[in-house]
Amino acid sequence: MRMNQFFAYGFVIFGASFWGVTGLFVQNLYGFGLTPWQVVTIRLAISSLILFVMLFILARKYLKIKLKHLPFFIGLGVMSIALFNWCYFEVMERSSLSVAVIFVYTSPVFAAIIAKVLYNEKLTRQKIMAICLTVLGCGLVIGLLPFGGVPLSIETIVFGLFAGLFCCSYSIIGKYVSRFYHPLTITMYSMICGSLFMVPTSSIWTQKEAFMNSDVWVNILGISIISTVIAYILYTMGLSYIESSKATILSSAEIVVATLVGVLIFNEGITSWQLVGFILVFSSLFLTVFSFPRKVVKRRIYQFLFHT
């Protein structure tokens, strides 16, 4: 039995929302001297270990994969997770967090175009409108619009566009492998491949003192379990039942949650333009979820009224 589509949308939105609380744990880990690259390495390594132990004990059948699908897991781990984070951090270093975030949310544009080519997903009027609302809304939420005007170098723009491309690749590649594997399998092997790529380049072994602190482990478990394991499982579960381009649009819930965390937890101010951005992003989510064909809507209304 196929999952109810509304549940699939909900899984994607909740998964992205758990990504949005990542900052709660990351900022604390930075305070202990860990670099962004090392935080990502820890995040992937611990998350993949947790998933492996969980599956080994409870559901070993999900550990089985076919060798021919290994390149897809490598692509997810290296390109969609590791390289995405690298480009993301490069943009932060060269410009600002706001600029980095807005570049990441060019991913719905890439996802819609690539999904059209690979999966022949329709580029409908509603989908195009949702993409525009998402990008515009995110720009307002992070404060880049309406009076931004940040001068960027060619290198920064290239890194930013690649960040958006690598970000959307999780939806594109994950959509394909979700035909063959459970979300737990996809998530675990993607994390393992990403970890194997990142650990040798992270110099994580130089942070022995930090790992002796219990507060570090509290934040490591938080970012690994809540913002990674649960988030990716929910997102991948939803991705199995909806179009990858729609999933990418819905994932913009992350930026809304991240901003709310800043306002509610870290007492950051919120402007009227940010409120407008929230409305636009939520409008894009609403438009994506309720963009059913007219005949389907009529049939569902009829079934609801007459219980047929």
Tab-separated table of C-alpha atoms in Angstrom:
chain	number	residue	atom	x	y	z
A	1	MET	CA	0.000	0.000	0.000
A	2	ARG	CA	1.317	3.387	-0.990
A	3	MET	CA	1.833	5.998	1.678
A	4	ASN	CA	-0.789	8.713	1.843
A	5	GLN	CA	0.681	11.641	-0.095
A	6	PHE	CA	0.006	14.103	2.698
A	7	PHE	CA	2.046	11.931	5.075
A	8	ALA	CA	4.871	11.928	2.517
A	9	TYR	CA	4.773	15.727	2.351
A	10	GLY	CA	4.766	15.828	6.149
A	11	PHE	CA	7.808	13.556	6.401
A	12	VAL	CA	9.769	15.772	3.999
A	13	ILE	CA	8.789	18.966	5.841
A	14	PHE	CA	9.562	17.521	9.281
A	15	GLY	CA	12.865	16.080	8.037
A	16	ALA	CA	13.885	19.475	6.677
A	17	SER	CA	12.720	21.105	9.909
A	18	PHE	CA	15.052	18.878	11.925
A	19	TRP	CA	17.870	20.054	9.644
A	20	GLY	CA	16.839	23.560	10.655
A	21	VAL	CA	17.711	22.976	14.332
A	22	THR	CA	21.271	21.949	13.453
A	23	GLY	CA	22.542	25.361	14.551
A	24	LEU	CA	21.589	24.610	18.153
A	25	PHE	CA	24.328	21.982	18.306
A	26	VAL	CA	26.810	23.318	15.757
A	27	GLN	CA	27.392	26.648	17.480
A	28	ASN	CA	28.223	24.859	20.726
A	29	LEU	CA	30.676	22.530	18.977
A	30	TYR	CA	32.408	25.488	17.332
A	31	GLY	CA	32.912	26.867	20.841
A	32	PHE	CA	35.062	23.851	21.702
A	33	GLY	CA	37.479	24.576	18.860
A	34	LEU	CA	36.100	22.216	16.237
A	35	THR	CA	36.167	23.432	12.642
A	36	PRO	CA	33.112	23.277	10.360
A	37	TRP	CA	34.697	20.471	8.310
A	38	GLN	CA	35.380	18.506	11.491
A	39	VAL	CA	31.815	19.013	12.723
A	40	VAL	CA	30.463	17.604	9.459
A	41	THR	CA	32.900	14.680	9.703
A	42	ILE	CA	31.761	13.888	13.246
A	43	ARG	CA	28.142	14.275	12.226
A	44	LEU	CA	28.425	11.739	9.413
A	45	ALA	CA	30.683	9.278	11.227
A	46	ILE	CA	28.571	9.082	14.405
A	47	SER	CA	25.301	9.030	12.467
A	48	SER	CA	26.399	6.182	10.209
A	49	LEU	CA	27.646	4.233	13.235
A	50	ILE	CA	24.310	4.696	15.042
A	51	LEU	CA	22.374	3.568	11.983
A	52	PHE	CA	24.606	0.552	11.394
A	53	VAL	CA	24.292	-0.683	14.984
A	54	MET	CA	20.534	-0.102	14.930
A	55	LEU	CA	20.048	-2.041	11.700
A	56	PHE	CA	22.471	-4.803	12.698
A	57	ILE	CA	20.463	-5.451	15.864
A	58	LEU	CA	16.904	-4.839	14.648
A	59	ALA	CA	16.759	-5.311	10.868
A	60	ARG	CA	19.787	-6.913	9.242
A	61	LYS	CA	17.928	-7.335	5.964
A	62	TYR	CA	18.303	-3.592	5.410
A	63	LEU	CA	22.099	-3.946	5.391
A	64	LYS	CA	22.034	-5.783	2.067
A	65	ILE	CA	22.734	-3.845	-1.113
A	66	LYS	CA	23.684	-4.777	-4.651
A	67	LEU	CA	27.194	-3.921	-5.786
A	68	LYS	CA	25.843	-2.237	-8.932
A	69	HIS	CA	24.103	0.378	-6.754
A	70	LEU	CA	27.242	1.282	-4.784
A	71	PRO	CA	28.103	4.210	-7.110
A	72	PHE	CA	24.771	5.830	-6.222
A	73	PHE	CA	25.521	5.610	-2.498
A	74	ILE	CA	28.991	7.037	-3.132
A	75	GLY	CA	27.369	9.856	-5.094
A	76	LEU	CA	24.955	10.597	-2.263
A	77	GLY	CA	27.641	10.502	0.414
A	78	VAL	CA	30.402	12.341	-1.410
A	79	MET	CA	28.539	14.741	-3.674
A	80	SER	CA	25.204	15.326	-1.921
A	81	ILE	CA	26.633	15.537	1.602
A	82	ALA	CA	30.418	16.026	1.722
A	83	LEU	CA	30.995	18.295	-1.299
A	84	PHE	CA	27.789	20.186	-0.609
A	85	ASN	CA	29.037	21.078	2.864
A	86	TRP	CA	32.468	22.038	1.517
A	87	CYS	CA	30.999	24.455	-1.041
A	88	TYR	CA	28.572	25.756	1.571
A	89	PHE	CA	31.388	26.526	4.016
A	90	GLU	CA	33.514	28.102	1.273
A	91	VAL	CA	30.731	30.583	0.499
A	92	MET	CA	30.376	31.363	4.217
A	93	GLU	CA	34.099	32.047	4.498
A	94	ARG	CA	34.237	34.190	1.356
A	95	SER	CA	31.049	36.183	2.000
A	96	SER	CA	28.489	35.517	4.743
A	97	LEU	CA	26.035	32.958	6.075
A	98	SER	CA	23.139	34.834	4.477
A	99	VAL	CA	24.678	34.632	1.031
A	100	ALA	CA	25.519	30.943	1.545
A	101	VAL	CA	21.958	30.090	2.532
A	102	ILE	CA	20.366	31.876	-0.411
A	103	PHE	CA	22.676	30.000	-2.778
A	104	VAL	CA	21.680	26.673	-1.201
A	105	TYR	CA	18.057	27.468	-1.905
A	106	THR	CA	18.710	27.767	-5.605
A	107	SER	CA	18.540	23.958	-5.351
A	108	PRO	CA	14.801	23.786	-6.239
A	109	VAL	CA	15.644	25.346	-9.603
A	110	PHE	CA	18.340	22.744	-10.291
A	111	ALA	CA	16.081	19.949	-9.006
A	112	ALA	CA	13.163	20.920	-11.228
A	113	ILE	CA	15.357	21.098	-14.344
A	114	ILE	CA	17.275	17.872	-13.656
A	115	ALA	CA	14.112	15.976	-12.637
A	116	LYS	CA	12.529	17.063	-15.909
A	117	VAL	CA	15.475	15.622	-17.859
A	118	LEU	CA	16.028	12.412	-15.846
A	119	TYR	CA	12.528	11.499	-14.647
A	120	ASN	CA	10.402	13.488	-17.107
A	121	GLU	CA	8.680	15.238	-14.221
A	122	LYS	CA	6.354	17.947	-15.457
A	123	LEU	CA	7.539	21.527	-15.003
A	124	THR	CA	4.073	22.846	-14.233
A	125	ARG	CA	3.000	26.435	-13.740
A	126	GLN	CA	2.413	25.751	-10.032
A	127	LYS	CA	5.887	24.259	-9.652
A	128	ILE	CA	7.568	27.221	-11.361
A	129	MET	CA	5.589	29.613	-9.167
A	130	ALA	CA	6.544	27.635	-6.036
A	131	ILE	CA	10.223	27.785	-6.995
A	132	CYS	CA	10.062	31.558	-7.477
A	133	LEU	CA	8.244	32.040	-4.165
A	134	THR	CA	10.797	29.831	-2.387
A	135	VAL	CA	13.847	31.700	-3.687
A	136	LEU	CA	12.279	35.124	-3.096
A	137	GLY	CA	10.999	34.162	0.352
A	138	CYS	CA	14.358	32.756	1.435
A	139	GLY	CA	16.077	35.920	0.272
A	140	LEU	CA	13.757	38.003	2.453
A	141	VAL	CA	14.043	35.705	5.482
A	142	ILE	CA	17.837	35.776	5.562
A	143	GLY	CA	17.894	39.540	4.941
A	144	LEU	CA	19.577	39.495	1.543
A	145	LEU	CA	16.482	41.124	0.049
A	146	PRO	CA	15.134	43.684	-0.611
A	147	PHE	CA	18.127	45.981	-0.052
A	148	GLY	CA	20.996	43.472	-0.193
A	149	GLY	CA	23.489	44.176	-2.894
A	150	VAL	CA	26.451	42.155	-1.606
A	151	PRO	CA	29.425	42.263	-4.018
A	152	LEU	CA	30.516	38.707	-4.821
A	153	SER	CA	33.570	37.364	-6.599
A	154	ILE	CA	33.306	34.899	-9.477
A	155	GLU	CA	34.753	32.165	-7.220
A	156	THR	CA	32.093	32.780	-4.566
A	157	ILE	CA	29.310	32.618	-7.138
A	158	VAL	CA	30.701	29.363	-8.561
A	159	PHE	CA	30.969	27.788	-5.104
A	160	GLY	CA	27.454	28.997	-4.288
A	161	LEU	CA	25.905	27.550	-7.425
A	162	PHE	CA	27.673	24.236	-6.839
A	163	ALA	CA	26.332	24.246	-3.265
A	164	GLY	CA	22.806	24.517	-4.656
A	165	LEU	CA	23.511	21.837	-7.256
A	166	PHE	CA	25.030	19.381	-4.771
A	167	CYS	CA	22.192	20.054	-2.338
A	168	CYS	CA	19.525	19.130	-4.884
A	169	SER	CA	21.471	16.024	-5.949
A	170	TYR	CA	20.314	14.234	-2.780
A	171	SER	CA	16.718	14.462	-3.983
A	172	ILE	CA	17.641	13.444	-7.529
A	173	ILE	CA	19.895	10.470	-6.696
A	174	GLY	CA	17.881	9.519	-3.625
A	175	LYS	CA	14.728	9.377	-5.758
A	176	TYR	CA	16.291	6.698	-7.953
A	177	VAL	CA	17.706	4.440	-5.225
A	178	SER	CA	14.487	4.756	-3.192
A	179	ARG	CA	12.957	2.395	-5.760
A	180	PHE	CA	15.170	-0.419	-4.521
A	181	TYR	CA	15.993	0.237	-0.856
A	182	HIS	CA	14.441	1.223	2.432
A	183	PRO	CA	15.141	4.818	3.578
A	184	LEU	CA	17.261	3.455	6.454
A	185	THR	CA	19.500	1.618	3.995
A	186	ILE	CA	19.909	4.673	1.781
A	187	THR	CA	20.636	6.971	4.690
A	188	MET	CA	23.162	4.658	6.355
A	189	TYR	CA	25.250	3.842	3.288
A	190	SER	CA	25.228	7.476	2.159
A	191	MET	CA	26.562	8.515	5.570
A	192	ILE	CA	29.226	5.796	5.511
A	193	CYS	CA	30.453	6.843	2.060
A	194	GLY	CA	30.515	10.485	3.117
A	195	SER	CA	32.429	9.606	6.286
A	196	LEU	CA	35.049	7.586	4.413
A	197	PHE	CA	35.593	10.556	2.129
A	198	MET	CA	35.835	13.173	4.888
A	199	VAL	CA	37.688	11.524	7.784
A	200	PRO	CA	41.130	11.400	6.084
A	201	THR	CA	40.949	15.134	5.297
A	202	SER	CA	39.507	16.389	8.597
A	203	SER	CA	42.452	16.032	11.045
A	204	ILE	CA	39.829	15.026	13.594
A	205	TRP	CA	42.446	13.075	15.548
A	206	THR	CA	43.978	16.386	16.679
A	207	GLN	CA	40.899	17.204	18.811
A	208	LYS	CA	41.479	14.667	21.618
A	209	GLU	CA	40.972	17.256	24.355
A	210	ALA	CA	37.558	18.277	23.035
A	211	PHE	CA	36.341	14.677	23.036
A	212	MET	CA	37.104	14.410	26.765
A	213	ASN	CA	34.345	16.951	27.493
A	214	SER	CA	30.863	15.521	28.172
A	215	ASP	CA	29.171	18.652	26.806
A	216	VAL	CA	30.798	17.980	23.458
A	217	TRP	CA	29.219	14.531	23.346
A	218	VAL	CA	25.787	15.903	24.255
A	219	ASN	CA	25.941	18.166	21.222
A	220	ILE	CA	27.454	15.451	19.029
A	221	LEU	CA	24.576	13.102	19.856
A	222	GLY	CA	22.079	15.913	19.289
A	223	ILE	CA	23.372	16.793	15.847
A	224	SER	CA	23.823	13.118	14.934
A	225	ILE	CA	20.491	11.708	16.113
A	226	ILE	CA	18.060	14.622	15.751
A	227	SER	CA	19.501	16.706	12.927
A	228	THR	CA	20.943	13.847	10.895
A	229	VAL	CA	19.586	10.336	11.494
A	230	ILE	CA	15.950	11.284	12.116
A	231	ALA	CA	16.030	14.156	9.621
A	232	TYR	CA	17.453	12.146	6.721
A	233	ILE	CA	15.214	9.131	7.414
A	234	LEU	CA	12.064	11.259	7.388
A	235	TYR	CA	13.162	13.158	4.279
A	236	THR	CA	14.101	9.981	2.393
A	237	MET	CA	10.855	8.244	3.406
A	238	GLY	CA	8.833	11.115	2.005
A	239	LEU	CA	11.026	11.290	-1.090
A	240	SER	CA	10.050	7.712	-1.945
A	241	TYR	CA	6.470	8.810	-2.623
A	242	ILE	CA	6.640	12.309	-4.092
A	243	GLU	CA	8.460	14.039	-6.936
A	244	SER	CA	12.069	14.977	-6.179
A	245	SER	CA	11.546	18.567	-7.341
A	246	LYS	CA	8.592	18.942	-4.950
A	247	ALA	CA	10.652	17.451	-2.113
A	248	THR	CA	13.372	20.024	-2.715
A	249	ILE	CA	10.844	22.866	-2.615
A	250	LEU	CA	9.335	21.509	0.606
A	251	SER	CA	12.804	21.270	2.165
A	252	SER	CA	12.868	25.073	2.280
A	253	ALA	CA	11.078	24.596	5.604
A	254	GLU	CA	14.617	24.233	6.969
A	255	ILE	CA	15.425	27.912	6.579
A	256	VAL	CA	12.188	28.957	8.267
A	257	VAL	CA	12.894	26.712	11.254
A	258	ALA	CA	16.515	27.863	11.415
A	259	THR	CA	15.403	31.489	11.540
A	260	LEU	CA	12.762	30.743	14.191
A	261	VAL	CA	15.434	29.019	16.280
A	262	GLY	CA	17.528	32.173	16.052
A	263	VAL	CA	14.603	34.352	17.122
A	264	LEU	CA	13.207	32.136	19.890
A	265	ILE	CA	16.399	30.571	21.276
A	266	PHE	CA	19.107	33.135	20.559
A	267	ASN	CA	16.832	36.207	20.841
A	268	GLU	CA	17.643	37.448	17.356
A	269	GLY	CA	15.391	40.164	15.993
A	270	ILE	CA	12.903	39.632	13.181
A	271	THR	CA	11.959	42.307	10.655
A	272	SER	CA	8.777	42.924	8.718
A	273	TRP	CA	10.571	41.810	5.546
A	274	GLN	CA	11.412	38.499	7.203
A	275	LEU	CA	7.741	38.035	8.050
A	276	VAL	CA	6.930	38.596	4.378
A	277	GLY	CA	9.570	35.989	3.542
A	278	PHE	CA	7.946	33.486	5.907
A	279	ILE	CA	4.609	34.033	4.192
A	280	LEU	CA	6.151	33.489	0.749
A	281	VAL	CA	7.953	30.303	1.800
A	282	PHE	CA	4.844	28.880	3.449
A	283	SER	CA	2.870	29.860	0.349
A	284	SER	CA	5.282	27.837	-1.777
A	285	LEU	CA	4.833	24.861	0.572
A	286	PHE	CA	1.050	25.198	0.373
A	287	LEU	CA	1.172	25.537	-3.411
A	288	THR	CA	3.373	22.452	-3.699
A	289	VAL	CA	1.262	20.267	-1.413
A	290	PHE	CA	-2.097	21.248	-2.890
A	291	SER	CA	-1.140	21.407	-6.578
A	292	PHE	CA	-3.353	18.472	-7.563
A	293	PRO	CA	-4.784	18.080	-11.052
A	294	ARG	CA	-8.272	19.573	-11.264
A	295	LYS	CA	-9.938	16.214	-11.967
A	296	VAL	CA	-8.303	14.655	-8.911
A	297	VAL	CA	-9.505	17.512	-6.702
A	298	LYS	CA	-13.077	17.172	-7.984
A	299	ARG	CA	-13.028	13.402	-7.452
A	300	ARG	CA	-11.748	13.764	-3.875
A	301	ILE	CA	-14.396	16.361	-3.054
A	302	TYR	CA	-17.068	14.048	-4.445
A	303	GLN	CA	-15.704	11.112	-2.427
A	304	PHE	CA	-15.640	13.241	0.720
A	305	LEU	CA	-19.224	14.449	0.292
A	306	PHE	CA	-20.755	11.131	-0.653
A	307	HIS	CA	-18.342	8.758	1.165
A	308	THR	CA	-17.741	6.661	-1.961
